[in-house]
mmCIF file of C-alpha atoms in Angstrom:
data_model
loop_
_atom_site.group_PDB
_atom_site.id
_atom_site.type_symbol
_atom_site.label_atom_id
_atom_site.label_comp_id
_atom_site.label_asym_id
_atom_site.label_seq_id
_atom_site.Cartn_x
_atom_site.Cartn_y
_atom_site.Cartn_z
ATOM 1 C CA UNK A 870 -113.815 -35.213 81.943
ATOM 2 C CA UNK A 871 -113.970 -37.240 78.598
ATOM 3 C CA UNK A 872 -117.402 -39.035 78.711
ATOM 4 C CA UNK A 873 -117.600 -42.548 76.585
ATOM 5 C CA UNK A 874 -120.541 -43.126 73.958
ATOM 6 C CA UNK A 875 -122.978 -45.544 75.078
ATOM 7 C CA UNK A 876 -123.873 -48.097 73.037
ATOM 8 C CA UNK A 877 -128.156 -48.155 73.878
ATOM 9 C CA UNK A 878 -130.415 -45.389 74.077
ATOM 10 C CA UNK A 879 -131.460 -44.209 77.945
ATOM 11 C CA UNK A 880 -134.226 -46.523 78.952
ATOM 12 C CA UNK A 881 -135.587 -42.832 80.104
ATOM 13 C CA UNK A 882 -134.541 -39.903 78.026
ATOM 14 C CA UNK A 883 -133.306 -37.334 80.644
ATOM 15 C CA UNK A 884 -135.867 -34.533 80.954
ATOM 16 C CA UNK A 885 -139.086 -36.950 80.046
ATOM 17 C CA UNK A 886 -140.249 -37.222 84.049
ATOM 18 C CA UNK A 887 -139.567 -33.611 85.246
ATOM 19 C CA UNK A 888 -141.339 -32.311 81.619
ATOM 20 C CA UNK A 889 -144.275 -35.066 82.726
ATOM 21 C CA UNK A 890 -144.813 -33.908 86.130
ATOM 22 C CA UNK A 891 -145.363 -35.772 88.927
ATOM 23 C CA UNK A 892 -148.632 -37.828 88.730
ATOM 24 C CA UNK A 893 -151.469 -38.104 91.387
ATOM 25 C CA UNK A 894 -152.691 -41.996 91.825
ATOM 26 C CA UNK A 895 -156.199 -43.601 92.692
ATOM 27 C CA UNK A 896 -155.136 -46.516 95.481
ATOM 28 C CA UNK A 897 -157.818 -49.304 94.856
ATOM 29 C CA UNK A 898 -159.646 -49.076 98.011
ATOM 30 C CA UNK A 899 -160.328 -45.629 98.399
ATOM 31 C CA UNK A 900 -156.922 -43.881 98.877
ATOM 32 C CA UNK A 901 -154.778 -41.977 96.833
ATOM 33 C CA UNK A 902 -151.021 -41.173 95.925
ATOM 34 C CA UNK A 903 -150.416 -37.715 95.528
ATOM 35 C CA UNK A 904 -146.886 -35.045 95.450
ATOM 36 C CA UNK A 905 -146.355 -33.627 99.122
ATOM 37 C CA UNK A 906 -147.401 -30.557 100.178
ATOM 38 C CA UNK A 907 -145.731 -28.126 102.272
ATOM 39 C CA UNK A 908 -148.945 -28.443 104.693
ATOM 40 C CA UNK A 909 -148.368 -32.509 105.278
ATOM 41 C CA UNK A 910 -145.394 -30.666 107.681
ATOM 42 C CA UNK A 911 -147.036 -31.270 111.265
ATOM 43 C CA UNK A 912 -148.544 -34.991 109.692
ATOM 44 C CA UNK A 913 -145.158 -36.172 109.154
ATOM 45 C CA UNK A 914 -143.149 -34.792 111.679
ATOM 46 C CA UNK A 915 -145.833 -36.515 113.687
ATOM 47 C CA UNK A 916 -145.417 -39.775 111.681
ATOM 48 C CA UNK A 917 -141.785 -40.239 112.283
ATOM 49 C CA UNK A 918 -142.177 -40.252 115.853
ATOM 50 C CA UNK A 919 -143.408 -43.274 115.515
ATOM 51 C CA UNK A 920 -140.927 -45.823 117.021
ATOM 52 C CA UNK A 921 -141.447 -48.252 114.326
ATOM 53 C CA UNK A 922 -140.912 -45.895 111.715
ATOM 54 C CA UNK A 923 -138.042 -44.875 113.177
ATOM 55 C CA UNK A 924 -136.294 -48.071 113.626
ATOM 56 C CA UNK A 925 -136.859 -49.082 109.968
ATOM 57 C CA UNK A 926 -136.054 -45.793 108.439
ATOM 58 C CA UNK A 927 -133.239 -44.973 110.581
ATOM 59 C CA UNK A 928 -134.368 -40.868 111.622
ATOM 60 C CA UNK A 929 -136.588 -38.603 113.442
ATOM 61 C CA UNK A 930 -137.922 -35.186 112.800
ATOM 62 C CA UNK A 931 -136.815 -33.423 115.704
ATOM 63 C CA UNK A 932 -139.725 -30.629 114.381
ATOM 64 C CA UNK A 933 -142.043 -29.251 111.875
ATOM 65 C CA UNK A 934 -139.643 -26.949 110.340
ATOM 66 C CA UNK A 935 -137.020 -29.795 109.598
ATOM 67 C CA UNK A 936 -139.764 -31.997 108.369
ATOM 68 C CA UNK A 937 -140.878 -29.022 105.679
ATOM 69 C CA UNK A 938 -137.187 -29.025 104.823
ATOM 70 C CA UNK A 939 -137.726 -32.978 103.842
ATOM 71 C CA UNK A 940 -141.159 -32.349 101.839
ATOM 72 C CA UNK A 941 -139.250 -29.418 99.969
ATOM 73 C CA UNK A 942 -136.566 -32.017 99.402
ATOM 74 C CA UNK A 943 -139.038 -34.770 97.972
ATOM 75 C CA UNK A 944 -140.972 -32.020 95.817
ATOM 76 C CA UNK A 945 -137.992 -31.326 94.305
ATOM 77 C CA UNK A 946 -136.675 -34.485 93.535
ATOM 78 C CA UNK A 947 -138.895 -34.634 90.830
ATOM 79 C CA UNK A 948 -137.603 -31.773 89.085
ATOM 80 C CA UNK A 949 -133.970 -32.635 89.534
ATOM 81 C CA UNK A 950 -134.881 -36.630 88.644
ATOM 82 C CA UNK A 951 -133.347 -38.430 91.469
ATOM 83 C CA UNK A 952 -136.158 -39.206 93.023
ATOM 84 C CA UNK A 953 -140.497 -39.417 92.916
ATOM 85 C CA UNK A 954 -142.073 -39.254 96.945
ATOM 86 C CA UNK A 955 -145.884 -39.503 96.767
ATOM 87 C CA UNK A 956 -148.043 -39.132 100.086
ATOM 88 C CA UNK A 957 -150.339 -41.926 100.523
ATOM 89 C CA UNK A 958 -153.109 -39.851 101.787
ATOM 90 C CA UNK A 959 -157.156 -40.525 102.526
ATOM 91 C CA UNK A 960 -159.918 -40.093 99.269
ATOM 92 C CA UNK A 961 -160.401 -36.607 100.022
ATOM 93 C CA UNK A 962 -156.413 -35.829 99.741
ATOM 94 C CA UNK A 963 -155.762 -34.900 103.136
ATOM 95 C CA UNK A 964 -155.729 -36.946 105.935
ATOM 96 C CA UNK A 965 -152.088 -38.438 106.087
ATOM 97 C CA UNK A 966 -152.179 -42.427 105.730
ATOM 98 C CA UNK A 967 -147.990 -42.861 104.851
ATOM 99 C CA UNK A 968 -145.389 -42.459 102.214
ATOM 100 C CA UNK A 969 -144.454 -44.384 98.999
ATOM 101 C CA UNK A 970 -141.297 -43.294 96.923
ATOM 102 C CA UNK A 971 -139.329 -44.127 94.049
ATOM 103 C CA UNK A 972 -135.068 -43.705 95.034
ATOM 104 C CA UNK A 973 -131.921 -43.873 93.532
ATOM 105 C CA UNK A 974 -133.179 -43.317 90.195
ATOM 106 C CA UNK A 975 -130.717 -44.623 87.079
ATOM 107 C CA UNK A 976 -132.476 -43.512 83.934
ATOM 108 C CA UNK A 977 -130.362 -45.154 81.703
ATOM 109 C CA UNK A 978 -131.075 -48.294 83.184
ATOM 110 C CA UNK A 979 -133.922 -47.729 84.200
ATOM 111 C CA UNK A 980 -134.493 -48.869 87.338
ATOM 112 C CA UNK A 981 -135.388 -47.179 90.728
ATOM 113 C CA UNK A 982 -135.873 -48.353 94.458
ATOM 114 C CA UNK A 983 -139.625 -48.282 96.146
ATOM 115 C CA UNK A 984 -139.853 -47.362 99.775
ATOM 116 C CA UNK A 985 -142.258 -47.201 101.910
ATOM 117 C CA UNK A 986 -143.721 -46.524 105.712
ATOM 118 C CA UNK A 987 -147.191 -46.068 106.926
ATOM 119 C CA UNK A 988 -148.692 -44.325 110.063
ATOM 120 C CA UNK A 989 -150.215 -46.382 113.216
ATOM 121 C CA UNK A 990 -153.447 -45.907 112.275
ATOM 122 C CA UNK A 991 -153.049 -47.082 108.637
ATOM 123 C CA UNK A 992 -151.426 -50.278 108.938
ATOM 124 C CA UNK A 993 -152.797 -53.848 108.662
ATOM 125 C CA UNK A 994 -155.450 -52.722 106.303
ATOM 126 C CA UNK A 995 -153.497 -53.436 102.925
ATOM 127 C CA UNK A 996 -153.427 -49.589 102.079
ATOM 128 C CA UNK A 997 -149.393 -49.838 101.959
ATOM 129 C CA UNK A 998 -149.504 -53.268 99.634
ATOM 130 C CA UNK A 999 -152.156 -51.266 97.225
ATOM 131 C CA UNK A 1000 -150.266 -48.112 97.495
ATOM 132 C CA UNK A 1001 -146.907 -49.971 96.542
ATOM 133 C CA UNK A 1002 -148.881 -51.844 93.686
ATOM 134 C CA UNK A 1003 -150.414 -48.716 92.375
ATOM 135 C CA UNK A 1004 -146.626 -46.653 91.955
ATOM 136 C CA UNK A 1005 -145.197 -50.095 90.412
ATOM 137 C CA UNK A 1006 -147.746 -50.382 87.869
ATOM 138 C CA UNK A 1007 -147.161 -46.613 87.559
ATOM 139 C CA UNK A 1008 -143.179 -47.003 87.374
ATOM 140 C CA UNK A 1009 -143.312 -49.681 84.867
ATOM 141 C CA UNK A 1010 -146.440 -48.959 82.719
ATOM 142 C CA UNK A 1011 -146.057 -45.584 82.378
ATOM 143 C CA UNK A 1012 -142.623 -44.228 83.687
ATOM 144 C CA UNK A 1013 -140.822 -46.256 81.436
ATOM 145 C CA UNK A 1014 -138.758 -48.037 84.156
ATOM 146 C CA UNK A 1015 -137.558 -51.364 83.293
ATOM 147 C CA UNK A 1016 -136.613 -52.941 87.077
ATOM 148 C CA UNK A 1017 -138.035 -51.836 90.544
ATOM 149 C CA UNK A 1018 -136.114 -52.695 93.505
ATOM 150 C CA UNK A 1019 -137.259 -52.726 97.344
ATOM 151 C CA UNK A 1020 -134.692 -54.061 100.287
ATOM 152 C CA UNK A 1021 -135.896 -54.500 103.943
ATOM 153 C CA UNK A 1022 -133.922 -55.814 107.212
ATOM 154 C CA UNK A 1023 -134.582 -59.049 107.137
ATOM 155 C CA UNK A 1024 -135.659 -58.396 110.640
ATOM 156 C CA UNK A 1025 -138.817 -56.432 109.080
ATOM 157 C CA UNK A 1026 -141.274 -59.396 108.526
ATOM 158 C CA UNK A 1027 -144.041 -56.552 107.874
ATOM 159 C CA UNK A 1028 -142.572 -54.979 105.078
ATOM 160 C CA UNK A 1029 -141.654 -58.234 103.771
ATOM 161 C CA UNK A 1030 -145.398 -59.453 103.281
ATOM 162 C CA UNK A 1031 -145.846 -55.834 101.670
ATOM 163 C CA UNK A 1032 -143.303 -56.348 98.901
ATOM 164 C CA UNK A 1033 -144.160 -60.362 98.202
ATOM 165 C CA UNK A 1034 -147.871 -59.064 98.093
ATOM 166 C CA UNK A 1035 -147.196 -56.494 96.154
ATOM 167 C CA UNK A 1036 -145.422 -58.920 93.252
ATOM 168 C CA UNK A 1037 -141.668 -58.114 94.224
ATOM 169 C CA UNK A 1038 -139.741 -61.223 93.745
ATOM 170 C CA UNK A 1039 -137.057 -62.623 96.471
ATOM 171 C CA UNK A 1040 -133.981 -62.210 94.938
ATOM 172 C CA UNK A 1041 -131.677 -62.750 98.043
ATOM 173 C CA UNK A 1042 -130.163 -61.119 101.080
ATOM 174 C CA UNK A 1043 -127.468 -58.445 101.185
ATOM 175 C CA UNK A 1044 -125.428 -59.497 103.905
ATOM 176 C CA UNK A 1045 -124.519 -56.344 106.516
ATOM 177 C CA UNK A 1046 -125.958 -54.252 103.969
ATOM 178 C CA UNK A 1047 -127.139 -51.248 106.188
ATOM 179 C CA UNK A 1048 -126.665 -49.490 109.399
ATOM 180 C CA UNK A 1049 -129.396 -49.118 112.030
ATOM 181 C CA UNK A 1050 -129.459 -47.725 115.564
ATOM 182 C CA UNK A 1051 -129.315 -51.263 117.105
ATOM 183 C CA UNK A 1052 -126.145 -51.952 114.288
ATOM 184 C CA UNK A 1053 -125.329 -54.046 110.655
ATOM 185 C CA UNK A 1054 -128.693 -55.429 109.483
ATOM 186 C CA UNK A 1055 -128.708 -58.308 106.221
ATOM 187 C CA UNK A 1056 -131.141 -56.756 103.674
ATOM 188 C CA UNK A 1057 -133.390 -58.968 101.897
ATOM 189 C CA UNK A 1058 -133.664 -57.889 98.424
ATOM 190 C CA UNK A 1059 -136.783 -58.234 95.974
ATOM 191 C CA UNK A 1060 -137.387 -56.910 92.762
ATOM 192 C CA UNK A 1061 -139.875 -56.915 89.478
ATOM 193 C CA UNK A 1062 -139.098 -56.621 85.907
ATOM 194 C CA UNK A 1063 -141.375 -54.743 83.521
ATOM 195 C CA UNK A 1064 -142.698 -57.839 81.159
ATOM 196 C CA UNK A 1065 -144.326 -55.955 78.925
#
């Protein structure tokens, strides 16, 4: 396969976030972002039967095993560098509060999508705005990431207060843009832009 010359450096060299490892975060508040552990199993095969979380997110973890298989997935992600999941868990590290993630990386762009879900218990307390704030400033301080994007159904008012809290600018809706259980939902897209 011939391969053409670019033009422009990778906004992120290949290699520079696997050789970095994957940070752990201080959440303003008292929380923290941290890689998943095989042990958050039971927590989040728990979590996603939620039915909210499973209507936004589109699965279920039918048990424990298959949701180790997903943790093993996210934890290696990192490596491979298509992808950064961080648990959003209490101070002490443990206690489960939700999930924050960086998808679809394109290092030579640089520019990744942020997604997000938090358990029952966590929600309406601003822990998934701070936790979303905390990996952007992360993402675009630090990572070396240029644009951030995060898309919702437009039916999702929720996490549509998250990402306008959490600075992501409207940038317009993606008409039919995804499949859910209930069918095609239009996917309002934001975004922000490292200024620095």
């Amino acid at each position: 396969m011939l391969i053409m010359p670019s033009l422009v450096a990778p906004a992120i060299p290949v290699g520079a976030l696997a050789a970095s490892g994957q940070p752990t975060l201080p959440i303003e508040g008292g929380a923290l972002l941290r890689p998943w552990r095989i042990a958050d199993a039971e927590a989040v095969a728990e979590a996603f039967q939620d039915p909210e979380i499973q209507r936004w997110h589109v699965r279920r973890a039918d048990s424990v095993e298959e949701a180790r298989e997903w943790i093993e997935g996210w934890r290696s992600s990192w490596h491979s560098e298509s992808g950064g999941h961080w648990a959003v868990a209490g101070v002490d590290g443990d206690r489960l509060l939700g999930r924050v993630s960086l998808k679809s990386l394109d290092l030579a762009d640089g520019k990744a999508e942020v997604a997000y879900w938090m358990v029952p218990a966590a929600r309406g307390r601003g822990v998934c705005t701070c936790a979303v704030m905390t990996l952007t400033r992360w993402a675009l301080e630090h990572g070396r990431f240029h644009r951030l994007e995060l898309e919702h159904s437009t039916g999702n008012q929720a996490s549509c207060r998250v990402a306008v809290k959490a600075g992501f600018e409207e940038e317009g809706v993606r008409r039919g843009a995804a499949l859910h259980a209930d069918g095609w939902h239009d996917m309002h897209l934001h975004a922000c832009v490292w200024q620095g």
